[in-house]
Tab-separated table of C-alpha atoms in Angstrom:
chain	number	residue	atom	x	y	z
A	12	UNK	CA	0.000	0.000	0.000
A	13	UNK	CA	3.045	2.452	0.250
A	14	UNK	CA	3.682	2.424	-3.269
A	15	UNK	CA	0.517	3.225	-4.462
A	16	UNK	CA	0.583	6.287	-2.173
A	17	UNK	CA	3.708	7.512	-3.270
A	18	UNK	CA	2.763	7.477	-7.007
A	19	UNK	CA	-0.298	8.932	-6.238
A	20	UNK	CA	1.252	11.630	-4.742
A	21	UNK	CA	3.826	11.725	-7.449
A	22	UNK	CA	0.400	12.111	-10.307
A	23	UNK	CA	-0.959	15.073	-8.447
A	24	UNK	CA	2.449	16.943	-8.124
A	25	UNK	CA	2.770	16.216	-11.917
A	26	UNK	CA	-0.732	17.389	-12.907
A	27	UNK	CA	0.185	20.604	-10.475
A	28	UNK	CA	2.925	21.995	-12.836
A	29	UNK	CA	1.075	21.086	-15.482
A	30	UNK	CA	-1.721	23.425	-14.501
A	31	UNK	CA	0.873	25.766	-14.084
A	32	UNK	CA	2.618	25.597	-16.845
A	33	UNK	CA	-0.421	25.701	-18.866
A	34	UNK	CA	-1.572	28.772	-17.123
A	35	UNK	CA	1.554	30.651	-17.502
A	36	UNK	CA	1.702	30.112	-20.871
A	37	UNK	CA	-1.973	30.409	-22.102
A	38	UNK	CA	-2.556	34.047	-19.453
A	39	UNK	CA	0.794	35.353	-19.617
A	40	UNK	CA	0.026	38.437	-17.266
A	41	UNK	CA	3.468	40.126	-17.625
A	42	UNK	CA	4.101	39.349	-21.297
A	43	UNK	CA	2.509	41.910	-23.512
A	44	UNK	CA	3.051	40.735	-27.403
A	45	UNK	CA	5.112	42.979	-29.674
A	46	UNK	CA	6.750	42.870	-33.042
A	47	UNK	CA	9.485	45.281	-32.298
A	48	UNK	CA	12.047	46.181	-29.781
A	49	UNK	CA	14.860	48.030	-31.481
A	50	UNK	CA	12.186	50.775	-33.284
A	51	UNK	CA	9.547	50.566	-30.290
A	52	UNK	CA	7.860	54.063	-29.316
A	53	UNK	CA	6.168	55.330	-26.250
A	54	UNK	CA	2.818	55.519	-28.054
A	55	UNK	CA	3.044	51.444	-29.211
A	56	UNK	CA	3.305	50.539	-25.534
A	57	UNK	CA	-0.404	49.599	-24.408
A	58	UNK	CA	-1.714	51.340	-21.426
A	59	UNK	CA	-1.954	48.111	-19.335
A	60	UNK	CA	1.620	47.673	-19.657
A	61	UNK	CA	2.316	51.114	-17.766
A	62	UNK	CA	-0.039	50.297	-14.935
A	63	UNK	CA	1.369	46.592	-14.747
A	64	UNK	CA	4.880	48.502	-13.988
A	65	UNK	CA	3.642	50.936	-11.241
A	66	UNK	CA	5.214	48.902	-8.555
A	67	UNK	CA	8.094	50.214	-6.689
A	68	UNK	CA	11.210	49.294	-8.778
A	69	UNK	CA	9.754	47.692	-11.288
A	70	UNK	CA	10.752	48.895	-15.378
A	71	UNK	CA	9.339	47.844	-18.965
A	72	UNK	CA	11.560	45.611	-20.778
A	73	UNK	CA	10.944	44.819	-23.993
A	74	UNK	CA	12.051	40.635	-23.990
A	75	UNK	CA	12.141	38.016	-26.234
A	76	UNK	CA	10.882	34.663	-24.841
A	77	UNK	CA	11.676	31.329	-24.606
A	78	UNK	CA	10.681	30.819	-28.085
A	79	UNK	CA	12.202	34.029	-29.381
A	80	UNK	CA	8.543	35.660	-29.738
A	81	UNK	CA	8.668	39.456	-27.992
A	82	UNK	CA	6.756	40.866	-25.808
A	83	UNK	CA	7.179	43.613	-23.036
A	84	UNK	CA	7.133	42.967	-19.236
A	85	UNK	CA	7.594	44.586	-15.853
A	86	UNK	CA	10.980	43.586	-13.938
A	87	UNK	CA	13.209	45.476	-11.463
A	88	UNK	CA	16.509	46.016	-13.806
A	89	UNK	CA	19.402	43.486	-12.890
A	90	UNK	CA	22.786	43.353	-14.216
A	91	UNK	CA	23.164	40.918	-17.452
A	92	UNK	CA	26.476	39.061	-18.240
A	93	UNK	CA	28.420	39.916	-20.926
A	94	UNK	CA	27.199	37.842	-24.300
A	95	UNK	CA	23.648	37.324	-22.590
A	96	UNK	CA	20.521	38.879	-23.531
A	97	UNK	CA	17.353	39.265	-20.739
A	98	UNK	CA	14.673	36.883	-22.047
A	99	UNK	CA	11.380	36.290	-20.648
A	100	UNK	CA	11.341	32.600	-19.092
A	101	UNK	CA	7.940	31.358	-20.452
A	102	UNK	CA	7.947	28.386	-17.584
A	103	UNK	CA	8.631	29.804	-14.824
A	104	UNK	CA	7.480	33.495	-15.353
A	105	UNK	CA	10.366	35.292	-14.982
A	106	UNK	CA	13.598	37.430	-16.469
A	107	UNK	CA	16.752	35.079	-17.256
A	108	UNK	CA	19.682	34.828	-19.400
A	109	UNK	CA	20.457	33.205	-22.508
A	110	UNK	CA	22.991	33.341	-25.358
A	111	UNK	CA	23.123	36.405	-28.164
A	112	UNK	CA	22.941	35.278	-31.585
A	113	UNK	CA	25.840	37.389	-32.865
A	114	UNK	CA	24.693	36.127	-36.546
A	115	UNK	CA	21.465	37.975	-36.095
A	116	UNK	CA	23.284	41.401	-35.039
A	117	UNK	CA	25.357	42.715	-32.564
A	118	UNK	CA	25.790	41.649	-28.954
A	119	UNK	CA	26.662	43.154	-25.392
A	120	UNK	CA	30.621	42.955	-24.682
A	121	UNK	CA	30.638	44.088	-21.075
A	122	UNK	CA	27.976	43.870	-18.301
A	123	UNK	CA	24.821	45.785	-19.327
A	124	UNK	CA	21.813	46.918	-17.205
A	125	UNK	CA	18.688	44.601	-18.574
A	126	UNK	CA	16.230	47.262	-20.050
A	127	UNK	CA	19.338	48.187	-22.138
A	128	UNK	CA	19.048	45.542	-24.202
A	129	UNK	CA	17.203	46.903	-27.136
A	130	UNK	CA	20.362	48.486	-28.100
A	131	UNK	CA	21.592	44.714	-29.342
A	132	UNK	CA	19.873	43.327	-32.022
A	133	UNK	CA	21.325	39.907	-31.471
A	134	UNK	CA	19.020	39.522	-29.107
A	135	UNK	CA	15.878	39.650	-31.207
A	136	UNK	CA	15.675	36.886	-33.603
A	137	UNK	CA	12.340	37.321	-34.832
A	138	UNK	CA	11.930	40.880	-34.914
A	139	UNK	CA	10.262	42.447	-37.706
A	140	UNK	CA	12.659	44.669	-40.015
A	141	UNK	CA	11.676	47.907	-41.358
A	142	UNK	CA	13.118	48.518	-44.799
A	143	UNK	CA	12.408	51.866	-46.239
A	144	UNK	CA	13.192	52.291	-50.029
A	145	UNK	CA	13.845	55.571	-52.063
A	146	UNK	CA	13.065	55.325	-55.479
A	147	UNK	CA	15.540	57.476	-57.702
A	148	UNK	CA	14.228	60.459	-59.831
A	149	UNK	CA	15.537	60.435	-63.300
A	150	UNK	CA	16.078	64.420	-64.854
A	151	UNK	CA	13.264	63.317	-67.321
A	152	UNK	CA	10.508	62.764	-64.204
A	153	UNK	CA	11.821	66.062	-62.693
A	154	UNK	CA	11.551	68.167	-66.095
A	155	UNK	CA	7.904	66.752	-66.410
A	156	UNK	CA	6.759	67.452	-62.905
A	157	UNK	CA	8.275	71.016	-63.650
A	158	UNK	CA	6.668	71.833	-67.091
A	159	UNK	CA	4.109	73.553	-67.219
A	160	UNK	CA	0.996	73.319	-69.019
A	161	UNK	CA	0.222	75.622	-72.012
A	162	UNK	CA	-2.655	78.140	-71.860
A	163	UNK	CA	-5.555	78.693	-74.276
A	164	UNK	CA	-6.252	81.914	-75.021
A	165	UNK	CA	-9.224	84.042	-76.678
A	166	UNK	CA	-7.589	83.743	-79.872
A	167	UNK	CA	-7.985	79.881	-80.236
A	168	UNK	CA	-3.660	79.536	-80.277
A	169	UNK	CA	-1.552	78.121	-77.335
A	170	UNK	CA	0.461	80.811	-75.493
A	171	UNK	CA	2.630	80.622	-72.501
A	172	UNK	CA	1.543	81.711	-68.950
A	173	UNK	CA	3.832	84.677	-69.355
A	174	UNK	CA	2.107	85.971	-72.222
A	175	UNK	CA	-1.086	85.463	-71.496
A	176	UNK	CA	-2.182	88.886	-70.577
A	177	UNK	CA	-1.099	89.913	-74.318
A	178	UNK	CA	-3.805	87.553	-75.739
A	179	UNK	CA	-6.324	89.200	-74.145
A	180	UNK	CA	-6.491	92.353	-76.990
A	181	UNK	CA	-6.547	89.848	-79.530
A	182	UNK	CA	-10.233	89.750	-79.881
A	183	UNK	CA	-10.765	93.758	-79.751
A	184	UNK	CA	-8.072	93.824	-82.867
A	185	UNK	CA	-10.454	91.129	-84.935
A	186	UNK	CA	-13.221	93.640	-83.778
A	187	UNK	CA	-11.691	96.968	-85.425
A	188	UNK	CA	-10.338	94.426	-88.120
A	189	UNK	CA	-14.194	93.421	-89.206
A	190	UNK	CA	-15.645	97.357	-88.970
A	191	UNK	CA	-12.425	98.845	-90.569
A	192	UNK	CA	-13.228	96.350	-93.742
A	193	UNK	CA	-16.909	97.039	-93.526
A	194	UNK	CA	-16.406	100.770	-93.285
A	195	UNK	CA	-14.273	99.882	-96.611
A	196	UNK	CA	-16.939	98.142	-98.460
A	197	UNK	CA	-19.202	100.801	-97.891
A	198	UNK	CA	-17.247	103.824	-99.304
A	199	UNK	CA	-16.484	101.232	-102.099
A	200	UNK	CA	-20.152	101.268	-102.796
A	201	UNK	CA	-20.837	104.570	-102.445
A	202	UNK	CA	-18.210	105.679	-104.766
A	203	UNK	CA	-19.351	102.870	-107.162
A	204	UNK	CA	-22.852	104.107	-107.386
A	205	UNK	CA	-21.855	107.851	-107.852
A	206	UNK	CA	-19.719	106.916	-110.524
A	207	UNK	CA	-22.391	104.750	-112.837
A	208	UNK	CA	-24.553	107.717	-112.160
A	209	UNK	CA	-22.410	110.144	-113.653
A	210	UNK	CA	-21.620	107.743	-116.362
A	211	UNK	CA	-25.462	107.394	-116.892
A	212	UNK	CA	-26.115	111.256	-117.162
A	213	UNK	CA	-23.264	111.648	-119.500
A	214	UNK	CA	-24.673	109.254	-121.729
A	215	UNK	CA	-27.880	110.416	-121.604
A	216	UNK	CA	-26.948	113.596	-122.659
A	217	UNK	CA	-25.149	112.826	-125.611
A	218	UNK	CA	-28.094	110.939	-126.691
A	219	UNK	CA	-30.450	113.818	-126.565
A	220	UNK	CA	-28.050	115.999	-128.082
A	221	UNK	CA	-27.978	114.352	-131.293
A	222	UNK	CA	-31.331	113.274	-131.887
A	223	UNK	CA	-32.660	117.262	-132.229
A	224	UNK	CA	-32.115	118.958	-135.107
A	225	UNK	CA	-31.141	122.720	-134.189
A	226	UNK	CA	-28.661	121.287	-131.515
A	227	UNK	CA	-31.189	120.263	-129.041
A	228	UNK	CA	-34.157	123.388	-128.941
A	229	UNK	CA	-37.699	121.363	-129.165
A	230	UNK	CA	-40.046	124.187	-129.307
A	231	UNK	CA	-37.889	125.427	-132.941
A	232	UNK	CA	-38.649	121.773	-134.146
A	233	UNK	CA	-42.141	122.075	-133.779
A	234	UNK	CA	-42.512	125.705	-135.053
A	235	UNK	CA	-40.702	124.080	-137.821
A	236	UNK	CA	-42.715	120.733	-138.495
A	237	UNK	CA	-46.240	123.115	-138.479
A	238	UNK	CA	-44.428	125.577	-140.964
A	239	UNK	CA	-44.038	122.146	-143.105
A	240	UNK	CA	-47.422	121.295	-142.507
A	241	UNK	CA	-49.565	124.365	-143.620
């Protein structure tokens, strides 16, 4: 009957860190997930983080855990050895040491205070890099985004902005243009029809000049023609 006790007592110890483990890793109150350390702001950290760390001596680190994944916690800073990194020990629940991965980035020579870490990127494995490209401008792009466009002016023709104010009198000039031809025409006529009159009353002149026979007196002719007659 002792055995049976003893592994009894064995199952229940087992099943105890079980529970625990389970709840330290499925709650995780002092592990707050980020994707960042090296390029973290004050306005990423959530607001539960900064009330978690109101203690006396306690500090946000930003950690990665025991399966490289980051996070940020509340710990009172400790010295780390030189080579280490602080990680946060997803068993047990608290700040330890492990190895920097000098392949990943650069890693502490000397003794460090813990929330100095984010200044070694070996330390992060996983954490998410922010690559920022420029695109080059050729002279062609910067020639096109500094042409401008032609204007259209009153006078249906494409003229620069600069002389754009000397289109405007184009349309008075077609004005006086149209009136100074019309004006034209009209004298044109005028002189026209004075002229075929004149040429009219000379003719008709001549005509009745010859067709009398005492050089144009009538009343003659017909004293004449009744002389004839008697």
């Amino acid at each position: 009957m002792f055995l049976p006790t003893i592994w009894n007592y064995t199952k229940c110890i087992i099943g105890y860190v079980a529970l625990l483990h389970h709840l330290a890793v499925s709650l995780r109150p002092n592990f707050s997930p980020v994707k960042t350390c090296t390029t973290l702001t004050l306005r990423e950290i959530p607001v539960a983080v900064f009330d978690n760390c109101t203690g006396p001596g306690l500090v946000i680190h930003c950690l990665p855990d025991s399966k490289d994944d980051l996070g940020l916690s509340c710990y009172p800073p400790r010295w780390i050895s030189p080579g280490k990194c602080p990680y946060y020990n997803t068993y047990q629940g608290n700040m330890d040491e492990k190895d920097c991965n000098q392949d990943h980035g650069n890693c502490p020579t000397g003794q460090f205070r813990s929330p100095l870490s984010v200044m070694y990127e070996g330390c992060y494995i996983k954490e998410e890099k922010i690559v920022t490209t420029t695109e080059a401008v050729t002279p062609t792009e910067v020639m096109k985004t500094t042409t401008c466009e032609p204007v259209k002016s009153n006078c249906s023709s494409f003229v620069s902005a600069a002389g754009e104010g000397k289109s405007t009198s184009c349309t008075g000039e077609i004005v006086a243009c149209i009136v100074l031809v019309a004006i034209v025409l009209v004298l044109s006529g005028i002189l026209v029809y004075k002229f075929r009159r004149v040429v009219t009353s000379m003719q008709c002149f001549q005509n009745s000049g010859s067709s009398s026979p005492d050089n144009g007196n009538p009343i003659e002719a017909v004293h004449l023609q009744q002389e004839e007659g008697m």
